Coordinates of N, CA and C in Angstrom, one line a residue:
M30 N 81.4 52.5 72.7 CA 80.2 52.5 73.6 C 79.1 51.7 73.0
K31 N 78.6 50.7 73.8 CA 77.6 49.6 73.5 C 76.3 50.3 73.2
S32 N 75.7 50.0 72.1 CA 74.3 50.5 71.8 C 73.4 49.9 72.6
L33 N 72.3 50.5 73.0 CA 71.1 49.9 73.7 C 70.2 49.4 72.7
D34 N 70.2 49.7 71.5 CA 69.4 49.3 70.5 C 69.5 47.7 70.1
P35 N 68.6 46.9 70.5 CA 68.8 45.4 70.1 C 69.1 45.1 68.7
R36 N 68.6 45.9 67.8 CA 68.8 45.7 66.3 C 70.3 45.9 66.1
V37 N 71.0 46.6 66.8 CA 72.5 46.8 66.6 C 73.2 45.7 67.4
N38 N 72.8 45.5 68.6 CA 73.6 44.5 69.4 C 73.6 43.1 68.8
R39 N 72.4 42.8 68.1 CA 72.4 41.4 67.6 C 73.3 41.1 66.4
L40 N 73.8 42.2 65.8 CA 74.7 42.1 64.6 C 76.2 41.7 65.1
P41 N 76.8 41.1 64.3 CA 78.3 40.8 64.7 C 79.1 42.1 64.6
E42 N 80.1 42.3 65.5 CA 80.9 43.4 65.5 C 81.9 43.4 64.3
T43 N 82.4 42.3 63.9 CA 83.3 42.2 62.9 C 82.9 41.0 62.0
P44 N 83.4 41.0 60.7 CA 83.0 39.8 59.9 C 83.5 38.5 60.4
K45 N 84.6 38.5 61.1 CA 85.0 37.3 61.6 C 84.2 36.6 62.8
D46 N 83.2 37.5 63.3 CA 82.4 36.9 64.2 C 81.1 36.3 63.6
I47 N 80.9 36.3 62.4 CA 79.8 35.7 61.8 C 80.0 34.2 61.7
V48 N 78.9 33.5 62.2 CA 78.9 32.0 62.2 C 77.6 31.6 61.5
P49 N 77.6 30.5 60.8 CA 76.4 30.0 60.2 C 75.3 29.8 61.2
K50 N 74.1 30.1 60.9 CA 73.0 29.9 61.8 C 72.5 28.4 61.7
A51 N 72.0 27.9 62.8 CA 71.4 26.6 63.0 C 70.1 26.6 62.0
P52 N 69.9 25.4 61.4 CA 68.6 25.3 60.5 C 67.4 25.5 61.5
L53 N 66.5 26.0 60.8 CA 65.1 26.3 61.6 C 64.3 24.9 61.8
D54 N 63.8 24.7 62.9 CA 62.9 23.6 63.1 C 61.7 23.7 62.2
Q55 N 61.2 22.8 61.4 CA 60.2 22.9 60.7 C 58.9 22.1 61.3
F56 N 57.8 22.7 61.5 CA 56.5 22.1 61.9 C 56.1 21.1 60.9
G57 N 55.3 20.1 61.4 CA 54.7 19.1 60.5 C 53.3 19.6 59.9
T58 N 52.9 19.0 58.8 CA 51.7 19.4 58.2 C 50.6 18.4 58.5
F59 N 49.4 19.0 58.8 CA 48.3 18.2 59.2 C 47.1 18.6 58.3
E60 N 46.3 17.5 57.9 CA 45.1 17.8 57.2 C 43.9 18.0 57.9
V61 N 43.0 19.0 57.6 CA 41.9 19.3 58.5 C 40.6 18.9 57.7
F62 N 39.7 18.2 58.4 CA 38.4 17.9 57.8 C 37.2 18.4 58.7
V63 N 36.4 18.9 58.0 CA 35.3 19.7 58.8 C 33.8 19.0 58.4
Q64 N 33.0 18.9 59.5 CA 31.6 18.6 59.2 C 30.8 19.8 59.3
P65 N 30.2 20.3 58.2 CA 29.5 21.6 58.2 C 28.3 21.5 59.1
K66 N 27.6 20.4 59.0 CA 26.3 20.3 59.7 C 26.1 18.9 60.1
E67 N 25.2 18.6 61.2 CA 25.0 17.2 61.7 C 24.5 16.4 60.5
G68 N 24.9 15.2 60.4 CA 24.4 14.3 59.3 C 25.0 14.5 58.0
K69 N 25.8 15.6 57.8 CA 26.6 15.9 56.5 C 28.0 15.1 56.6
P70 N 28.5 14.7 55.5 CA 29.7 14.1 55.6 C 30.9 15.0 55.8
F71 N 32.0 14.5 56.4 CA 33.2 15.3 56.6 C 33.8 15.7 55.3
Q72 N 34.3 16.8 55.1 CA 35.0 17.1 53.9 C 36.3 17.9 54.3
H73 N 37.4 17.6 53.3 CA 38.6 18.2 53.5 C 38.6 19.7 53.4
E74 N 39.1 20.4 54.4 CA 39.1 22.0 54.3 C 40.3 22.6 54.1
G75 N 41.5 21.9 54.5 CA 42.8 22.6 54.3 C 43.8 22.0 55.0
I76 N 44.9 22.8 55.4 CA 46.0 22.3 56.2 C 46.3 23.2 57.2
V77 N 47.0 22.8 58.4 CA 47.7 23.6 59.3 C 49.1 23.0 59.6
H78 N 50.0 23.9 59.9 CA 51.3 23.5 60.4 C 51.4 23.5 61.9
A79 N 51.9 22.5 62.5 CA 51.8 22.4 63.9 C 53.0 21.4 64.4
P80 N 53.5 21.6 65.7 CA 54.5 20.6 66.2 C 54.0 19.1 66.4
E81 N 52.7 19.0 66.7 CA 52.1 17.7 67.1 C 50.6 17.7 66.9
L82 N 49.9 16.5 67.0 CA 48.6 16.4 66.7 C 47.6 17.4 67.4
E83 N 47.9 17.3 68.8 CA 46.9 18.1 69.6 C 46.9 19.5 69.2
M84 N 48.2 20.1 69.1 CA 48.2 21.4 68.7 C 47.6 21.7 67.3
A85 N 47.7 20.7 66.4 CA 47.2 20.8 65.1 C 45.8 21.0 65.2
Y86 N 45.0 20.2 66.1 CA 43.6 20.3 66.4 C 43.2 21.7 66.9
V87 N 43.9 22.2 67.7 CA 43.5 23.5 68.3 C 43.7 24.7 67.1
L88 N 44.9 24.5 66.4 CA 45.0 25.6 65.4 C 44.1 25.4 64.2
A89 N 43.6 24.2 63.9 CA 42.6 23.9 62.9 C 41.2 24.5 63.3
K90 N 40.8 24.4 64.6 CA 39.6 25.0 65.1 C 39.6 26.5 64.9
E91 N 40.8 27.1 65.2 CA 40.9 28.5 65.2 C 40.9 29.0 63.8
A92 N 41.6 28.2 62.9 CA 41.8 28.8 61.5 C 40.4 28.5 60.7
F93 N 39.7 27.4 60.9 CA 38.6 26.9 59.9 C 37.3 27.0 60.5
T94 N 37.0 27.3 61.8 CA 35.7 27.1 62.3 C 35.2 28.5 63.1
R95 N 36.0 29.5 62.9 CA 35.7 30.7 63.7 C 34.5 31.6 63.0
R96 N 34.5 31.4 61.7 CA 33.6 32.4 61.0 C 32.4 31.7 60.2
F97 N 32.1 30.3 60.4 CA 31.1 29.8 59.9 C 30.6 28.6 60.7
T98 N 29.4 28.1 60.3 CA 28.8 27.1 61.1 C 29.5 25.8 60.9
C99 N 29.7 25.1 62.1 CA 30.6 23.9 62.0 C 30.2 23.0 63.2
T100 N 29.9 21.7 63.0 CA 29.6 20.8 64.1 C 30.6 20.0 64.6
S101 N 31.7 19.7 63.9 CA 32.8 18.9 64.3 C 34.0 19.0 63.2
L102 N 35.1 18.7 63.8 CA 36.3 18.6 62.8 C 37.2 17.5 63.3
Y103 N 38.2 17.1 62.4 CA 39.3 16.2 62.9 C 40.4 16.6 62.1
V104 N 41.5 16.2 62.5 CA 42.9 16.4 61.9 C 43.6 15.1 61.8
V105 N 44.5 15.0 60.8 CA 45.4 13.9 60.7 C 46.7 14.3 60.0
D106 N 47.8 13.7 60.5 CA 49.1 13.8 59.9 C 49.1 13.7 58.4
T107 N 49.5 14.5 57.5 CA 49.6 14.5 56.1 C 50.2 13.1 55.7
R108 N 51.1 12.6 56.3 CA 52.0 11.3 56.0 C 51.1 10.2 56.3
S109 N 50.0 10.3 56.9 CA 49.0 9.2 57.2 C 47.9 9.1 56.1
V110 N 47.9 10.1 55.2 CA 46.9 10.0 54.1 C 47.5 9.3 52.9
F111 N 46.9 8.2 52.4 CA 47.3 7.4 51.3 C 46.5 7.8 50.0
V112 N 47.3 8.1 49.1 CA 46.6 8.8 47.9 C 46.7 7.9 46.6
S113 N 45.5 7.9 45.9 CA 45.5 7.1 44.6 C 46.1 7.9 43.5
P114 N 46.3 7.4 42.4 CA 46.6 8.2 41.1 C 45.6 9.3 40.8
L115 N 45.9 10.3 40.3 CA 44.9 11.3 39.9 C 44.5 11.2 38.6
A116 N 43.1 11.2 38.3 CA 42.5 10.9 37.1 C 42.4 12.0 36.2
E117 N 42.2 11.9 34.9 CA 42.1 13.0 34.0 C 40.8 12.9 33.2
G118 N 40.1 13.9 33.0 CA 38.9 13.7 32.0 C 37.9 13.0 32.6
T119 N 37.4 11.8 31.8 CA 36.3 11.0 32.2 C 37.0 9.7 32.8
T120 N 38.2 9.7 32.9 CA 38.8 8.4 33.6 C 38.4 8.4 35.0
N121 N 38.3 7.2 35.5 CA 38.0 6.9 37.0 C 39.2 6.5 37.7
A122 N 39.4 7.2 38.8 CA 40.7 6.9 39.6 C 40.6 5.4 40.1
Y123 N 39.6 4.8 40.2 CA 39.5 3.4 40.5 C 40.1 2.5 39.6
D124 N 40.0 2.9 38.3 CA 40.5 2.1 37.2 C 42.0 2.2 37.1
L125 N 42.5 3.1 37.8 CA 44.0 3.3 37.8 C 44.8 2.7 39.0
L126 N 44.0 2.1 39.8 CA 44.6 1.4 40.9 C 45.3 0.2 40.5
E127 N 46.5 -0.1 41.0 CA 47.3 -1.2 40.6 C 46.9 -2.4 41.5
Q128 N 46.6 -3.5 40.9 CA 46.2 -4.6 41.6 C 47.3 -5.3 42.1
K129 N 47.5 -5.4 43.5 CA 48.6 -5.9 44.1 C 48.2 -7.3 44.8
Q130 N 49.1 -8.3 44.7 CA 48.9 -9.5 45.5 C 49.0 -9.2 46.9
E131 N 47.9 -9.4 47.6 CA 47.8 -9.2 49.0 C 48.1 -10.3 49.8
Q132 N 49.0 -10.1 50.8 CA 49.4 -11.2 51.7 C 48.3 -11.3 52.8
H133 N 47.8 -12.5 53.1 CA 46.7 -12.5 54.0 C 47.2 -12.2 55.5
S134 N 46.5 -11.3 56.1 CA 46.9 -10.9 57.5 C 45.7 -11.1 58.4
I135 N 46.0 -11.6 59.6 CA 44.9 -11.6 60.6 C 44.4 -10.3 61.1
S136 N 45.3 -9.4 61.2 CA 44.9 -8.1 61.7 C 44.3 -7.2 60.7
E137 N 43.4 -6.5 60.8 CA 42.8 -5.5 59.9 C 42.5 -4.2 60.6
D138 N 42.6 -3.1 59.8 CA 42.3 -1.7 60.5 C 41.0 -1.2 59.7
T139 N 40.5 -0.2 60.3 CA 39.5 0.4 59.6 C 40.1 1.6 58.9
F140 N 39.6 1.9 57.7 CA 40.1 3.1 56.9 C 38.9 4.0 56.5
E141 N 39.1 5.2 56.6 CA 38.2 6.2 56.1 C 38.5 6.5 54.7
I142 N 37.4 6.5 53.8 CA 37.7 6.7 52.4 C 37.0 8.0 51.9
Y143 N 37.9 8.7 51.1 CA 37.4 10.0 50.6 C 37.4 10.0 49.0
H144 N 36.5 10.8 48.4 CA 36.4 10.9 47.1 C 36.6 12.3 46.7
L145 N 37.2 12.5 45.6 CA 37.3 13.9 44.9 C 36.6 13.6 43.6
L146 N 35.5 14.4 43.5 CA 34.6 14.1 42.2 C 35.0 15.2 41.2
K147 N 35.6 16.3 41.6 CA 35.8 17.4 40.6 C 36.9 18.1 41.0
R148 N 37.9 18.5 40.1 CA 39.1 19.3 40.4 C 38.5 20.7 41.0
G149 N 39.2 21.1 42.0 CA 38.8 22.5 42.6 C 37.8 22.3 43.8
K150 N 37.3 21.1 43.9 CA 36.3 20.8 44.9 C 37.1 20.2 46.1
Q151 N 36.3 19.7 47.2 CA 37.1 19.1 48.4 C 36.8 17.5 48.3
H152 N 37.8 17.0 48.8 CA 37.7 15.5 49.2 C 36.5 15.3 50.2
V153 N 35.5 14.4 50.0 CA 34.3 14.3 50.8 C 34.5 12.8 51.3
H154 N 34.1 12.6 52.6 CA 34.0 11.2 53.1 C 32.9 10.5 52.5
I155 N 33.2 9.3 52.0 CA 32.2 8.5 51.3 C 31.8 7.1 52.1
G156 N 32.8 6.8 53.1 CA 32.5 5.6 53.9 C 33.7 5.1 54.5
T157 N 33.6 3.9 55.2 CA 34.6 3.2 56.0 C 34.7 1.7 55.5
V158 N 36.0 1.4 55.4 CA 36.2 0.0 55.0 C 37.2 -0.7 56.1
K159 N 37.3 -2.1 55.9 CA 38.3 -2.8 56.8 C 39.2 -3.4 55.9
A160 N 40.5 -3.2 56.1 CA 41.5 -3.9 55.3 C 42.8 -3.9 56.1
S161 N 43.7 -4.7 55.5 CA 45.1 -4.9 56.3 C 46.2 -3.8 55.8
T162 N 45.9 -3.2 54.6 CA 46.9 -2.3 54.2 C 46.1 -1.1 53.4
P163 N 46.7 0.1 53.1 CA 46.1 1.2 52.4 C 45.6 0.7 51.0
D164 N 46.6 0.0 50.3 CA 46.2 -0.5 48.9 C 44.9 -1.5 49.1
A165 N 44.9 -2.3 50.0 CA 43.7 -3.2 50.1 C 42.5 -2.4 50.4
A166 N 42.7 -1.3 51.3 CA 41.5 -0.5 51.5 C 40.9 0.1 50.4
M167 N 41.7 0.5 49.4 CA 41.3 1.2 48.1 C 40.6 0.2 47.3
Q168 N 41.1 -1.0 47.3 CA 40.5 -2.1 46.4 C 39.1 -2.4 47.0
Q169 N 39.0 -2.5 48.4 CA 37.8 -2.6 49.2 C 36.8 -1.5 48.9
A170 N 37.3 -0.4 48.8 CA 36.5 0.9 48.5 C 35.9 0.8 47.0
K171 N 36.7 0.2 46.1 CA 36.4 0.1 44.7 C 35.2 -0.8 44.6
T172 N 35.2 -1.9 45.4 CA 34.0 -2.9 45.4 C 32.7 -2.2 46.0
M173 N 33.0 -1.3 47.0 CA 31.8 -0.9 47.8 C 31.3 0.5 47.3
F174 N 32.1 1.3 46.8 CA 31.7 2.8 46.6 C 31.9 3.2 45.2
N175 N 32.4 2.3 44.2 CA 32.6 2.7 42.9 C 31.3 2.6 42.2
T176 N 31.0 3.8 41.5 CA 29.7 3.9 40.8 C 29.9 4.4 39.4
S177 N 28.8 4.7 38.7 CA 29.0 5.2 37.3 C 29.6 6.7 37.3
T178 N 29.6 7.3 38.3 CA 30.2 8.6 38.5 C 31.7 8.6 38.6
P179 N 32.6 9.1 37.7 CA 34.0 9.0 37.8 C 34.4 9.8 39.0
V180 N 35.4 9.2 39.6 CA 36.2 9.7 40.8 C 37.6 10.1 40.3
M181 N 37.9 11.4 40.8 CA 39.1 12.0 40.2 C 40.3 11.5 41.0
N182 N 40.0 11.3 42.4 CA 41.0 10.9 43.4 C 40.5 10.3 44.6
I183 N 41.3 9.4 45.2 CA 40.8 8.6 46.4 C 41.8 8.8 47.5
W184 N 41.3 9.0 48.6 CA 42.2 9.1 49.9 C 41.7 7.9 50.8
A185 N 42.7 7.4 51.5 CA 42.4 6.3 52.5 C 43.3 6.7 53.7
I186 N 42.6 6.7 54.8 CA 43.2 7.2 56.1 C 42.9 6.1 57.1
R187 N 43.8 5.7 57.9 CA 43.4 4.7 59.0 C 42.8 5.5 60.0
T188 N 41.6 4.9 60.5 CA 40.8 5.6 61.5 C 41.6 5.9 62.8
K189 N 42.5 5.0 63.2 CA 43.1 5.3 64.4 C 44.1 6.3 64.4
D190 N 44.5 6.8 63.2 CA 45.5 8.0 63.1 C 44.9 9.2 63.2
I191 N 43.5 9.3 63.2 CA 42.7 10.6 63.2 C 42.5 11.1 64.5
R192 N 42.6 12.4 64.8 CA 42.3 13.0 66.1 C 40.9 13.5 65.9
F193 N 39.9 12.8 66.3 CA 38.5 13.2 66.2 C 38.0 14.3 67.2
T194 N 36.9 15.0 67.0 CA 36.3 15.7 68.0 C 35.6 14.8 69.1
E195 N 36.0 14.8 70.3 CA 35.3 13.9 71.2 C 33.9 14.5 71.7
E196 N 33.0 13.6 72.2 CA 31.7 14.0 72.6 C 31.7 15.1 73.6
S197 N 32.7 15.0 74.4 CA 32.8 16.1 75.6 C 33.3 17.4 75.0
E198 N 33.7 17.4 73.7 CA 34.2 18.8 73.2 C 33.1 19.3 72.3
K199 N 32.0 18.7 72.2 CA 31.0 19.2 71.3 C 30.6 20.7 71.6
D200 N 30.6 21.1 72.8 CA 30.1 22.3 73.2 C 31.1 23.5 72.7
L201 N 32.2 23.0 72.2 CA 33.1 24.0 71.6 C 32.6 24.8 70.4
W202 N 31.6 24.1 69.8 CA 31.1 24.7 68.5 C 29.9 25.6 68.8
G203 N 29.4 25.7 70.0 CA 28.3 26.7 70.2 C 28.8 28.0 70.3
T204 N 28.0 28.9 69.7 CA 28.3 30.4 69.8 C 27.6 31.0 70.8
L205 N 28.3 31.7 71.8 CA 27.6 32.4 72.9 C 26.9 33.5 72.4
P206 N 25.7 33.8 73.2 CA 24.8 34.9 72.7 C 25.6 36.3 72.7
E207 N 26.6 36.5 73.5 CA 27.3 37.8 73.6 C 28.4 37.8 72.4
K208 N 28.5 36.6 71.7 CA 29.6 36.5 70.7 C 29.0 36.2 69.4
K209 N 27.8 36.6 69.2 CA 27.1 36.3 67.8 C 27.8 36.9 66.6
F210 N 28.8 38.0 67.0 CA 29.5 38.6 65.8 C 30.5 37.6 65.3
R211 N 30.8 36.5 65.9 CA 31.6 35.4 65.4 C 30.9 34.5 64.4
D212 N 29.6 34.6 64.4 CA 28.8 33.7 63.6 C 28.3 34.5 62.2
A213 N 28.9 34.1 61.2 CA 28.7 34.8 59.9 C 27.2 34.9 59.5
A214 N 26.5 33.8 59.9 CA 25.0 33.8 59.5 C 24.3 34.9 60.2
S215 N 24.8 35.4 61.3 CA 24.0 36.5 62.0 C 24.0 37.8 61.2
Y216 N 24.9 37.9 60.3 CA 25.1 39.3 59.5 C 24.0 39.2 58.5
K217 N 23.5 38.1 58.1 CA 22.4 38.0 57.1 C 22.9 38.8 55.8
G218 N 24.0 38.6 55.3 CA 24.6 39.2 54.2 C 23.8 39.1 52.9
G219 N 23.4 37.7 52.7 CA 22.5 37.4 51.6 C 21.3 38.3 51.5
D220 N 20.5 38.3 52.6 CA 19.2 39.0 52.7 C 19.4 40.6 52.5
K221 N 20.5 41.0 53.0 CA 20.7 42.5 52.9 C 21.1 42.9 51.4
L222 N 21.9 42.0 50.7 CA 22.2 42.2 49.4 C 21.0 42.2 48.4
K223 N 20.0 41.2 48.8 CA 18.9 41.1 48.0 C 18.0 42.3 48.2
T224 N 17.9 42.8 49.4 CA 17.1 44.0 49.6 C 17.7 45.1 48.8
F225 N 19.1 45.3 48.8 CA 19.8 46.4 48.2 C 19.4 46.4 46.8
L226 N 19.6 45.1 46.1 CA 19.3 45.1 44.7 C 18.0 45.3 44.3
E227 N 16.9 44.9 45.1 CA 15.6 45.2 44.8 C 15.2 46.6 44.8
R228 N 15.8 47.3 45.9 CA 15.6 48.7 46.1 C 16.2 49.5 44.9
N229 N 17.4 49.1 44.4 CA 18.0 49.8 43.3 C 17.3 49.5 42.0
S230 N 16.9 48.3 41.8 CA 16.0 48.1 40.5 C 14.7 48.8 40.4
Q231 N 14.2 49.1 41.5 CA 12.9 49.8 41.5 C 13.2 51.3 41.3
A232 N 14.4 51.7 41.7 CA 14.7 53.2 41.5 C 15.0 53.5 40.1
L233 N 15.4 52.5 39.3 CA 15.9 52.7 38.0 C 14.6 53.0 37.0

């Protein structure tokens, strides 16, 4: 008699019926960058896994901007992020860049440059350069953005590879009055904690 329980029916009836399963399809990895406030630089916030760029953008919005203030975000395929060597201690990552003989090219792209100033922090957007290759972009960044402050790591990303928030999508970041519960600032947690501590210190 056939069981109606799908947990039973999906199992093979005999060992000879067992066949290898097809490998699972793996989603790609996309880097997420968030602008916390107007005028502030974009900073790296984390990653999402998605089948393609547009879905990565939607998932990034849901994962990283539902519970705190945010004015914009963008996503880029992890494979489009070019990374410098990682510096240690007081060493500057710009000093670790290998000087390569650049072949002159008429076509140049714009690259977004990111600095990591301290381990455990986020990569933060520092500026934009024009170059023909990622290596040339980092050399250009060395000329423009290298200061006395050591940089732990540098990222270079072609601007055209980035899925930016478009102007028509800006209203996505507004919190509706009836949904203020989604805005963490509305809870005023810091103020409540301060009041609680003051009240308890007076009671002692």
